[in-house]
Amino acid sequence: MTPNELDRANPAGAIADAAKRCSNWGRWGQDDVLGTLNFLDEGKRREGAALIRRGVSFSLAQRFDANGPQKGWRRRTNPVHTMLSSGLDAEFGPPEFPHGIGGADDVVFMPLQASTQWDGLGHVFDHGMAYNGRRASAVVTSEGDQLTGIETVADRIAGRGVLLDVGRAIGTNGELPDGFAITAEHLEATIAAQGESSRVGRGDLLLVRTGQMARTRRDGWGDYAGGPAPGLSFTTADWLHTREIAGIATDTWGFEVRPNEFDRAFQPLHQVAIPHMGLFIGEIWDLDALAADCAADGIYDFFLTAAPIPVTGAVGAPVNPIAIK
């Protein structure tokens, strides 16, 4: 079978074959911890910065609050925000500091992948192996990711961003239905429809909009977290690999189409993309305002800065991505 064909009854074989074709193990040396972010160099950041013309900026983050999408799967909860001290303390409580000065402090408890976030390279394994051919147990221990923790890329994720608004180009009323598998042909058709500014190549940070976030804004979260969703087809693994992108983010919970395309599988594209390709994956990004602006001016590339919070040893981290046009 060709890389663009899929045997629903043979997930193990398809995953093994794609892993072999798309592997970046050893490409940047046995000690590499950056994966596809090796493609994002100083020149690519200068290229991205040169795209700032109007100075208009867009936050691509979903709100971090208790009204988020999580439903408790793998103990993932929505952020819990609590005040440690407040204006009530300052106005009605005993003086904390001299001469009338007061203040407020707060705390947040949250799983690091509760809202808009990056998957790090220690997030997914394949048969007990992590990125670059390392044993999973030697990478992520009870103390966290000892080698590819998200802090290793805290200064890396900034450069040329490209939006492929597949929901608008291929879908109905700007949205793809749940379960819609985005193929390489759909990605190429979107590039053709959007024009030159949406070309995708080495070192780019690719954003793929399905429209599912817009649907949740209208209808509520429902089964957004872990339920049916549009997303990347497993067959796009080779496309993502040959394009040599630095990272990819979508407006869905899990990046790839759900239900997954095999008769029995769980996130098979993750199983190839993270531990074998070393690809950074962003999820739960809100791309709607940026997409509307891109559709209005016909420009689909921009400067994107999306540094994760550098929690030492974390296998993923929250981010407030900013796109500037």
mmCIF file of C-alpha atoms in Angstrom:
data_model
loop_
_atom_site.group_PDB
_atom_site.id
_atom_site.type_symbol
_atom_site.label_atom_id
_atom_site.label_comp_id
_atom_site.label_asym_id
_atom_site.label_seq_id
_atom_site.Cartn_x
_atom_site.Cartn_y
_atom_site.Cartn_z
ATOM 1 C CA MET A 1 0.000 0.000 0.000
ATOM 2 C CA THR A 2 1.121 3.573 -0.616
ATOM 3 C CA PRO A 3 1.608 6.031 2.285
ATOM 4 C CA ASN A 4 -1.683 7.716 1.267
ATOM 5 C CA GLU A 5 -3.679 4.471 1.562
ATOM 6 C CA LEU A 6 -4.895 2.983 4.805
ATOM 7 C CA ASP A 7 -5.782 -0.567 5.846
ATOM 8 C CA ARG A 8 -8.255 -0.098 8.705
ATOM 9 C CA ALA A 9 -7.659 -3.647 9.936
ATOM 10 C CA ASN A 10 -3.879 -3.329 10.275
ATOM 11 C CA PRO A 11 -3.021 -0.444 12.608
ATOM 12 C CA ALA A 12 0.122 -2.094 13.982
ATOM 13 C CA GLY A 13 1.600 -2.550 10.531
ATOM 14 C CA ALA A 14 0.649 0.937 9.375
ATOM 15 C CA ILE A 15 2.144 2.555 12.471
ATOM 16 C CA ALA A 16 5.373 0.542 12.161
ATOM 17 C CA ASP A 17 5.747 1.365 8.465
ATOM 18 C CA ALA A 18 5.052 5.081 8.947
ATOM 19 C CA ALA A 19 7.411 5.229 11.925
ATOM 20 C CA LYS A 20 10.220 3.816 9.792
ATOM 21 C CA ARG A 21 9.555 6.173 6.861
ATOM 22 C CA CYS A 22 9.154 9.291 9.025
ATOM 23 C CA SER A 23 11.819 8.701 11.668
ATOM 24 C CA ASN A 24 14.201 11.505 12.609
ATOM 25 C CA TRP A 25 16.137 9.340 15.066
ATOM 26 C CA GLY A 26 19.809 10.266 14.883
ATOM 27 C CA ARG A 27 19.231 13.013 12.309
ATOM 28 C CA TRP A 28 20.689 15.666 14.613
ATOM 29 C CA GLY A 29 22.876 13.360 16.684
ATOM 30 C CA GLN A 30 22.228 10.908 19.490
ATOM 31 C CA ASP A 31 22.011 13.668 22.122
ATOM 32 C CA ASP A 32 19.363 15.740 20.340
ATOM 33 C CA VAL A 33 16.420 16.934 22.453
ATOM 34 C CA LEU A 34 14.839 19.445 20.052
ATOM 35 C CA GLY A 35 13.360 17.241 17.340
ATOM 36 C CA THR A 36 11.718 19.203 14.553
ATOM 37 C CA LEU A 37 12.509 22.498 16.267
ATOM 38 C CA ASN A 38 15.976 22.028 14.773
ATOM 39 C CA PHE A 39 14.355 23.268 11.554
ATOM 40 C CA LEU A 40 13.461 26.599 13.185
ATOM 41 C CA ASP A 41 16.707 28.584 13.036
ATOM 42 C CA GLU A 42 17.692 32.245 13.260
ATOM 43 C CA GLY A 43 16.974 32.814 9.586
ATOM 44 C CA LYS A 44 13.466 31.451 9.983
ATOM 45 C CA ARG A 45 12.837 33.805 12.903
ATOM 46 C CA ARG A 46 14.021 36.771 10.825
ATOM 47 C CA GLU A 47 11.699 35.646 8.050
ATOM 48 C CA GLY A 48 8.822 35.529 10.506
ATOM 49 C CA ALA A 49 9.625 38.903 12.035
ATOM 50 C CA ALA A 50 9.664 40.501 8.557
ATOM 51 C CA LEU A 51 6.001 39.538 8.173
ATOM 52 C CA ILE A 52 4.936 42.098 10.772
ATOM 53 C CA ARG A 53 3.466 44.948 8.746
ATOM 54 C CA ARG A 54 0.271 46.161 10.410
ATOM 55 C CA GLY A 55 1.224 45.382 13.999
ATOM 56 C CA VAL A 56 -2.143 43.749 14.745
ATOM 57 C CA SER A 57 -1.910 40.838 17.185
ATOM 58 C CA PHE A 58 -4.072 37.856 18.048
ATOM 59 C CA SER A 59 -3.979 35.677 21.138
ATOM 60 C CA LEU A 60 -4.597 32.079 20.088
ATOM 61 C CA ALA A 61 -5.231 30.818 23.617
ATOM 62 C CA GLN A 62 -8.435 29.406 24.958
ATOM 63 C CA ARG A 63 -9.415 30.848 28.359
ATOM 64 C CA PHE A 64 -7.801 29.132 31.338
ATOM 65 C CA ASP A 65 -10.718 28.768 33.753
ATOM 66 C CA ALA A 66 -13.122 26.290 35.328
ATOM 67 C CA ASN A 67 -15.419 26.497 32.296
ATOM 68 C CA GLY A 68 -12.909 24.714 30.054
ATOM 69 C CA PRO A 69 -13.243 21.555 27.999
ATOM 70 C CA GLN A 70 -11.826 18.900 30.316
ATOM 71 C CA LYS A 71 -14.022 16.101 31.668
ATOM 72 C CA GLY A 72 -11.621 14.198 33.947
ATOM 73 C CA TRP A 73 -10.052 11.767 31.451
ATOM 74 C CA ARG A 74 -6.664 10.643 32.856
ATOM 75 C CA ARG A 75 -7.412 12.974 35.785
ATOM 76 C CA ARG A 76 -7.342 16.037 33.553
ATOM 77 C CA THR A 77 -9.441 18.752 35.137
ATOM 78 C CA ASN A 78 -10.067 22.359 34.193
ATOM 79 C CA PRO A 79 -7.983 25.077 35.882
ATOM 80 C CA VAL A 80 -8.989 26.006 39.435
ATOM 81 C CA HIS A 81 -8.224 29.630 40.301
ATOM 82 C CA THR A 82 -8.255 30.717 43.961
ATOM 83 C CA MET A 83 -7.421 34.020 45.605
ATOM 84 C CA LEU A 84 -4.845 33.913 48.382
ATOM 85 C CA SER A 85 -5.623 37.486 49.346
ATOM 86 C CA SER A 86 -8.105 39.930 47.874
ATOM 87 C CA GLY A 87 -9.505 43.425 47.943
ATOM 88 C CA LEU A 88 -11.776 42.354 50.794
ATOM 89 C CA ASP A 89 -8.698 41.665 52.899
ATOM 90 C CA ALA A 90 -7.219 45.019 51.969
ATOM 91 C CA GLU A 91 -10.397 46.977 52.716
ATOM 92 C CA PHE A 92 -11.818 45.162 55.726
ATOM 93 C CA GLY A 93 -8.994 43.049 57.144
ATOM 94 C CA PRO A 94 -6.217 44.021 59.540
ATOM 95 C CA PRO A 95 -3.374 45.996 57.955
ATOM 96 C CA GLU A 96 -0.841 43.685 56.369
ATOM 97 C CA PHE A 97 1.711 46.366 55.515
ATOM 98 C CA PRO A 98 2.404 49.875 56.836
ATOM 99 C CA HIS A 99 1.018 53.142 55.455
ATOM 100 C CA GLY A 100 -2.067 51.681 53.801
ATOM 101 C CA ILE A 101 -0.541 49.633 50.995
ATOM 102 C CA GLY A 102 -2.371 46.399 50.194
ATOM 103 C CA GLY A 103 -2.475 43.826 47.462
ATOM 104 C CA ALA A 104 -3.950 40.655 46.065
ATOM 105 C CA ASP A 105 -2.359 37.303 45.267
ATOM 106 C CA ASP A 106 -3.746 34.186 43.632
ATOM 107 C CA VAL A 107 -2.961 30.575 42.825
ATOM 108 C CA VAL A 108 -3.945 28.206 40.011
ATOM 109 C CA PHE A 109 -4.108 24.421 40.117
ATOM 110 C CA MET A 110 -4.268 22.749 36.725
ATOM 111 C CA PRO A 111 -2.998 19.842 34.673
ATOM 112 C CA LEU A 112 -0.465 21.257 32.252
ATOM 113 C CA GLN A 113 -2.545 20.098 29.277
ATOM 114 C CA ALA A 114 -5.892 21.402 30.501
ATOM 115 C CA SER A 115 -6.179 24.168 27.917
ATOM 116 C CA THR A 116 -4.106 25.667 25.071
ATOM 117 C CA GLN A 117 -0.820 23.761 25.180
ATOM 118 C CA TRP A 118 2.127 22.091 23.495
ATOM 119 C CA ASP A 119 2.822 18.367 23.648
ATOM 120 C CA GLY A 120 6.474 17.856 24.496
ATOM 121 C CA LEU A 121 8.648 15.043 23.167
ATOM 122 C CA GLY A 122 8.220 13.001 26.339
ATOM 123 C CA HIS A 123 4.429 12.953 26.062
ATOM 124 C CA VAL A 124 3.975 9.894 23.826
ATOM 125 C CA PHE A 125 5.953 6.653 23.446
ATOM 126 C CA ASP A 126 5.925 3.801 20.934
ATOM 127 C CA HIS A 127 6.400 0.312 22.353
ATOM 128 C CA GLY A 128 8.252 1.767 25.338
ATOM 129 C CA MET A 129 10.534 3.954 23.236
ATOM 130 C CA ALA A 130 10.781 7.741 23.313
ATOM 131 C CA TYR A 131 12.079 10.223 20.748
ATOM 132 C CA ASN A 132 15.523 9.545 19.284
ATOM 133 C CA GLY A 133 15.510 5.860 20.193
ATOM 134 C CA ARG A 134 15.645 6.278 23.953
ATOM 135 C CA ARG A 135 13.971 3.952 26.442
ATOM 136 C CA ALA A 136 10.864 5.637 27.826
ATOM 137 C CA SER A 137 11.814 4.700 31.407
ATOM 138 C CA ALA A 138 15.159 6.469 31.017
ATOM 139 C CA VAL A 139 13.492 9.657 29.745
ATOM 140 C CA VAL A 140 10.405 10.207 31.886
ATOM 141 C CA THR A 141 10.575 9.113 35.507
ATOM 142 C CA SER A 142 8.563 10.018 38.604
ATOM 143 C CA GLU A 143 10.698 13.175 38.689
ATOM 144 C CA GLY A 144 9.531 14.195 35.218
ATOM 145 C CA ASP A 145 11.137 14.279 31.775
ATOM 146 C CA GLN A 146 14.849 14.126 32.467
ATOM 147 C CA LEU A 147 16.021 14.810 28.900
ATOM 148 C CA THR A 148 13.347 16.416 26.720
ATOM 149 C CA GLY A 149 11.431 18.406 29.326
ATOM 150 C CA ILE A 150 9.480 21.302 27.907
ATOM 151 C CA GLU A 151 11.961 23.755 29.414
ATOM 152 C CA THR A 152 14.508 22.740 26.756
ATOM 153 C CA VAL A 153 12.484 24.584 24.098
ATOM 154 C CA ALA A 154 11.444 27.647 26.121
ATOM 155 C CA ASP A 155 13.392 29.971 23.792
ATOM 156 C CA ARG A 156 12.758 28.165 20.512
ATOM 157 C CA ILE A 157 9.167 28.487 19.373
ATOM 158 C CA ALA A 158 9.041 31.789 17.531
ATOM 159 C CA GLY A 159 9.115 32.255 13.777
ATOM 160 C CA ARG A 160 6.991 32.126 10.647
ATOM 161 C CA GLY A 161 3.482 30.911 11.335
ATOM 162 C CA VAL A 162 1.167 29.697 8.579
ATOM 163 C CA LEU A 163 -2.572 29.171 8.889
ATOM 164 C CA LEU A 164 -4.303 26.559 6.768
ATOM 165 C CA ASP A 165 -7.998 27.271 7.283
ATOM 166 C CA VAL A 166 -9.248 23.900 6.103
ATOM 167 C CA GLY A 167 -12.615 24.523 7.716
ATOM 168 C CA ARG A 168 -13.194 27.539 5.494
ATOM 169 C CA ALA A 169 -11.614 26.107 2.342
ATOM 170 C CA ILE A 170 -13.121 22.608 2.444
ATOM 171 C CA GLY A 171 -15.930 22.676 5.004
ATOM 172 C CA THR A 172 -19.449 24.066 5.208
ATOM 173 C CA ASN A 173 -19.929 27.494 6.786
ATOM 174 C CA GLY A 174 -16.304 27.430 7.870
ATOM 175 C CA GLU A 175 -16.481 24.149 9.770
ATOM 176 C CA LEU A 176 -15.582 20.507 9.205
ATOM 177 C CA PRO A 177 -17.890 17.873 10.715
ATOM 178 C CA ASP A 178 -16.732 15.646 13.539
ATOM 179 C CA GLY A 179 -14.927 12.584 12.205
ATOM 180 C CA PHE A 180 -13.690 14.379 9.073
ATOM 181 C CA ALA A 181 -10.169 13.150 8.204
ATOM 182 C CA ILE A 182 -7.998 15.911 6.711
ATOM 183 C CA THR A 183 -5.737 14.337 4.088
ATOM 184 C CA ALA A 184 -2.644 15.697 2.355
ATOM 185 C CA GLU A 185 -4.891 16.440 -0.615
ATOM 186 C CA HIS A 186 -7.095 18.627 1.584
ATOM 187 C CA LEU A 187 -4.048 20.470 2.887
ATOM 188 C CA GLU A 188 -2.750 21.050 -0.638
ATOM 189 C CA ALA A 189 -6.186 22.193 -1.822
ATOM 190 C CA THR A 190 -6.307 24.692 1.031
ATOM 191 C CA ILE A 191 -2.870 26.031 0.116
ATOM 192 C CA ALA A 192 -3.975 26.419 -3.498
ATOM 193 C CA ALA A 193 -7.164 28.220 -2.441
ATOM 194 C CA GLN A 194 -5.394 30.585 -0.057
ATOM 195 C CA GLY A 195 -2.442 31.450 -2.271
ATOM 196 C CA GLU A 196 1.297 32.006 -1.973
ATOM 197 C CA SER A 197 1.278 33.283 1.613
ATOM 198 C CA SER A 198 0.119 29.849 2.783
ATOM 199 C CA ARG A 199 3.025 27.836 1.358
ATOM 200 C CA VAL A 200 4.371 25.415 3.961
ATOM 201 C CA GLY A 201 8.027 24.470 4.284
ATOM 202 C CA ARG A 202 11.061 23.920 6.447
ATOM 203 C CA GLY A 203 10.950 25.520 9.873
ATOM 204 C CA ASP A 204 7.379 26.783 9.634
ATOM 205 C CA LEU A 205 4.936 26.641 12.519
ATOM 206 C CA LEU A 206 1.783 25.275 10.906
ATOM 207 C CA LEU A 207 -1.686 26.037 12.277
ATOM 208 C CA VAL A 208 -4.627 24.000 10.988
ATOM 209 C CA ARG A 209 -8.117 25.311 11.640
ATOM 210 C CA THR A 210 -11.004 22.826 11.472
ATOM 211 C CA GLY A 211 -13.719 25.082 12.879
ATOM 212 C CA GLN A 212 -14.476 22.790 15.825
ATOM 213 C CA MET A 213 -13.625 25.516 18.338
ATOM 214 C CA ALA A 214 -16.179 27.812 16.691
ATOM 215 C CA ARG A 215 -18.777 25.056 17.066
ATOM 216 C CA THR A 216 -18.046 24.669 20.781
ATOM 217 C CA ARG A 217 -18.332 28.422 21.227
ATOM 218 C CA ARG A 218 -21.807 28.228 19.738
ATOM 219 C CA ASP A 219 -23.038 24.896 21.160
ATOM 220 C CA GLY A 220 -20.947 24.354 24.301
ATOM 221 C CA TRP A 221 -18.021 22.038 24.982
ATOM 222 C CA GLY A 222 -20.005 18.801 24.818
ATOM 223 C CA ASP A 223 -17.603 15.940 24.040
ATOM 224 C CA TYR A 224 -14.840 18.222 22.734
ATOM 225 C CA ALA A 225 -12.347 16.650 25.179
ATOM 226 C CA GLY A 226 -11.742 13.182 23.780
ATOM 227 C CA GLY A 227 -14.886 12.869 21.686
ATOM 228 C CA PRO A 228 -15.436 12.835 17.926
ATOM 229 C CA ALA A 229 -13.587 15.589 16.080
ATOM 230 C CA PRO A 230 -12.248 16.601 12.701
ATOM 231 C CA GLY A 231 -8.487 16.341 12.456
ATOM 232 C CA LEU A 232 -5.421 15.192 10.575
ATOM 233 C CA SER A 233 -5.637 11.835 8.850
ATOM 234 C CA PHE A 234 -3.037 9.231 9.758
ATOM 235 C CA THR A 235 -2.047 9.345 6.096
ATOM 236 C CA THR A 236 -0.647 12.887 6.538
ATOM 237 C CA ALA A 237 2.368 11.561 8.461
ATOM 238 C CA ASP A 238 4.560 11.546 5.348
ATOM 239 C CA TRP A 239 3.348 15.008 4.288
ATOM 240 C CA LEU A 240 4.218 16.451 7.687
ATOM 241 C CA HIS A 241 7.597 14.736 7.617
ATOM 242 C CA THR A 242 8.626 15.814 4.107
ATOM 243 C CA ARG A 243 7.513 19.412 4.688
ATOM 244 C CA GLU A 244 10.023 19.608 7.584
ATOM 245 C CA ILE A 245 7.779 21.842 9.669
ATOM 246 C CA ALA A 246 8.930 22.816 13.151
ATOM 247 C CA GLY A 247 5.560 22.306 14.813
ATOM 248 C CA ILE A 248 1.844 22.019 14.192
ATOM 249 C CA ALA A 249 -1.175 23.149 16.204
ATOM 250 C CA THR A 250 -4.912 22.738 15.733
ATOM 251 C CA ASP A 251 -8.154 23.991 17.255
ATOM 252 C CA THR A 252 -9.082 20.490 18.457
ATOM 253 C CA TRP A 253 -8.434 18.478 21.600
ATOM 254 C CA GLY A 254 -6.295 15.833 19.958
ATOM 255 C CA PHE A 255 -4.819 17.106 16.651
ATOM 256 C CA GLU A 256 -5.812 14.000 14.679
ATOM 257 C CA VAL A 257 -9.229 12.858 13.486
ATOM 258 C CA ARG A 258 -11.470 11.133 16.026
ATOM 259 C CA PRO A 259 -12.677 8.446 15.935
ATOM 260 C CA ASN A 260 -9.286 7.334 14.666
ATOM 261 C CA GLU A 261 -9.282 5.738 11.241
ATOM 262 C CA PHE A 262 -8.342 2.199 12.253
ATOM 263 C CA ASP A 263 -10.778 -0.359 13.598
ATOM 264 C CA ARG A 264 -8.925 -0.392 16.910
ATOM 265 C CA ALA A 265 -6.413 2.342 17.750
ATOM 266 C CA PHE A 266 -5.790 5.315 20.005
ATOM 267 C CA GLN A 267 -4.110 8.418 18.572
ATOM 268 C CA PRO A 268 -1.961 6.518 16.044
ATOM 269 C CA LEU A 269 -0.672 9.690 14.369
ATOM 270 C CA HIS A 270 0.666 10.839 17.741
ATOM 271 C CA GLN A 271 2.445 7.494 18.005
ATOM 272 C CA VAL A 272 4.413 8.305 14.857
ATOM 273 C CA ALA A 273 4.719 12.094 15.049
ATOM 274 C CA ILE A 274 6.067 12.551 18.588
ATOM 275 C CA PRO A 275 8.384 9.617 19.400
ATOM 276 C CA HIS A 276 9.631 9.039 15.833
ATOM 277 C CA MET A 277 9.402 12.356 14.017
ATOM 278 C CA GLY A 278 10.084 14.478 17.100
ATOM 279 C CA LEU A 279 7.257 16.787 16.048
ATOM 280 C CA PHE A 280 5.868 19.355 18.472
ATOM 281 C CA ILE A 281 2.062 19.296 18.564
ATOM 282 C CA GLY A 282 -0.180 22.065 19.870
ATOM 283 C CA GLU A 283 -3.799 21.473 20.826
ATOM 284 C CA ILE A 284 -6.858 23.436 21.966
ATOM 285 C CA TRP A 285 -5.727 26.591 20.134
ATOM 286 C CA ASP A 286 -8.336 29.234 19.309
ATOM 287 C CA LEU A 287 -7.711 30.195 15.688
ATOM 288 C CA ASP A 288 -11.030 31.860 14.828
ATOM 289 C CA ALA A 289 -10.161 35.570 15.133
ATOM 290 C CA LEU A 290 -6.869 35.076 13.285
ATOM 291 C CA ALA A 291 -8.651 33.085 10.569
ATOM 292 C CA ALA A 292 -11.233 35.823 10.054
ATOM 293 C CA ASP A 293 -8.482 38.402 9.628
ATOM 294 C CA CYS A 294 -6.557 36.185 7.210
ATOM 295 C CA ALA A 295 -9.692 35.650 5.129
ATOM 296 C CA ALA A 296 -10.281 39.400 5.052
ATOM 297 C CA ASP A 297 -6.815 40.458 3.863
ATOM 298 C CA GLY A 298 -5.784 37.287 2.024
ATOM 299 C CA ILE A 299 -2.538 36.960 4.004
ATOM 300 C CA TYR A 300 -2.074 33.652 5.795
ATOM 301 C CA ASP A 301 1.456 33.932 7.179
ATOM 302 C CA PHE A 302 2.588 35.986 10.163
ATOM 303 C CA PHE A 303 5.063 36.139 13.017
ATOM 304 C CA LEU A 304 4.157 33.594 15.688
ATOM 305 C CA THR A 305 5.599 33.392 19.164
ATOM 306 C CA ALA A 306 4.424 30.483 21.290
ATOM 307 C CA ALA A 307 6.839 29.804 24.133
ATOM 308 C CA PRO A 308 5.612 27.171 26.603
ATOM 309 C CA ILE A 309 5.790 27.861 30.328
ATOM 310 C CA PRO A 310 9.162 26.252 31.166
ATOM 311 C CA VAL A 311 8.042 23.858 33.875
ATOM 312 C CA THR A 312 11.136 21.776 34.528
ATOM 313 C CA GLY A 313 10.668 18.186 33.426
ATOM 314 C CA ALA A 314 7.146 18.693 32.063
ATOM 315 C CA VAL A 315 5.953 16.617 29.097
ATOM 316 C CA GLY A 316 3.637 19.409 27.980
ATOM 317 C CA ALA A 317 2.897 22.962 29.005
ATOM 318 C CA PRO A 318 0.368 25.785 28.701
ATOM 319 C CA VAL A 319 1.015 28.536 26.193
ATOM 320 C CA ASN A 320 -0.494 31.853 25.134
ATOM 321 C CA PRO A 321 0.449 31.929 21.435
ATOM 322 C CA ILE A 322 0.553 35.377 19.823
ATOM 323 C CA ALA A 323 0.244 35.827 16.059
ATOM 324 C CA ILE A 324 1.306 39.256 14.762
ATOM 325 C CA LYS A 325 0.531 40.437 11.218
#
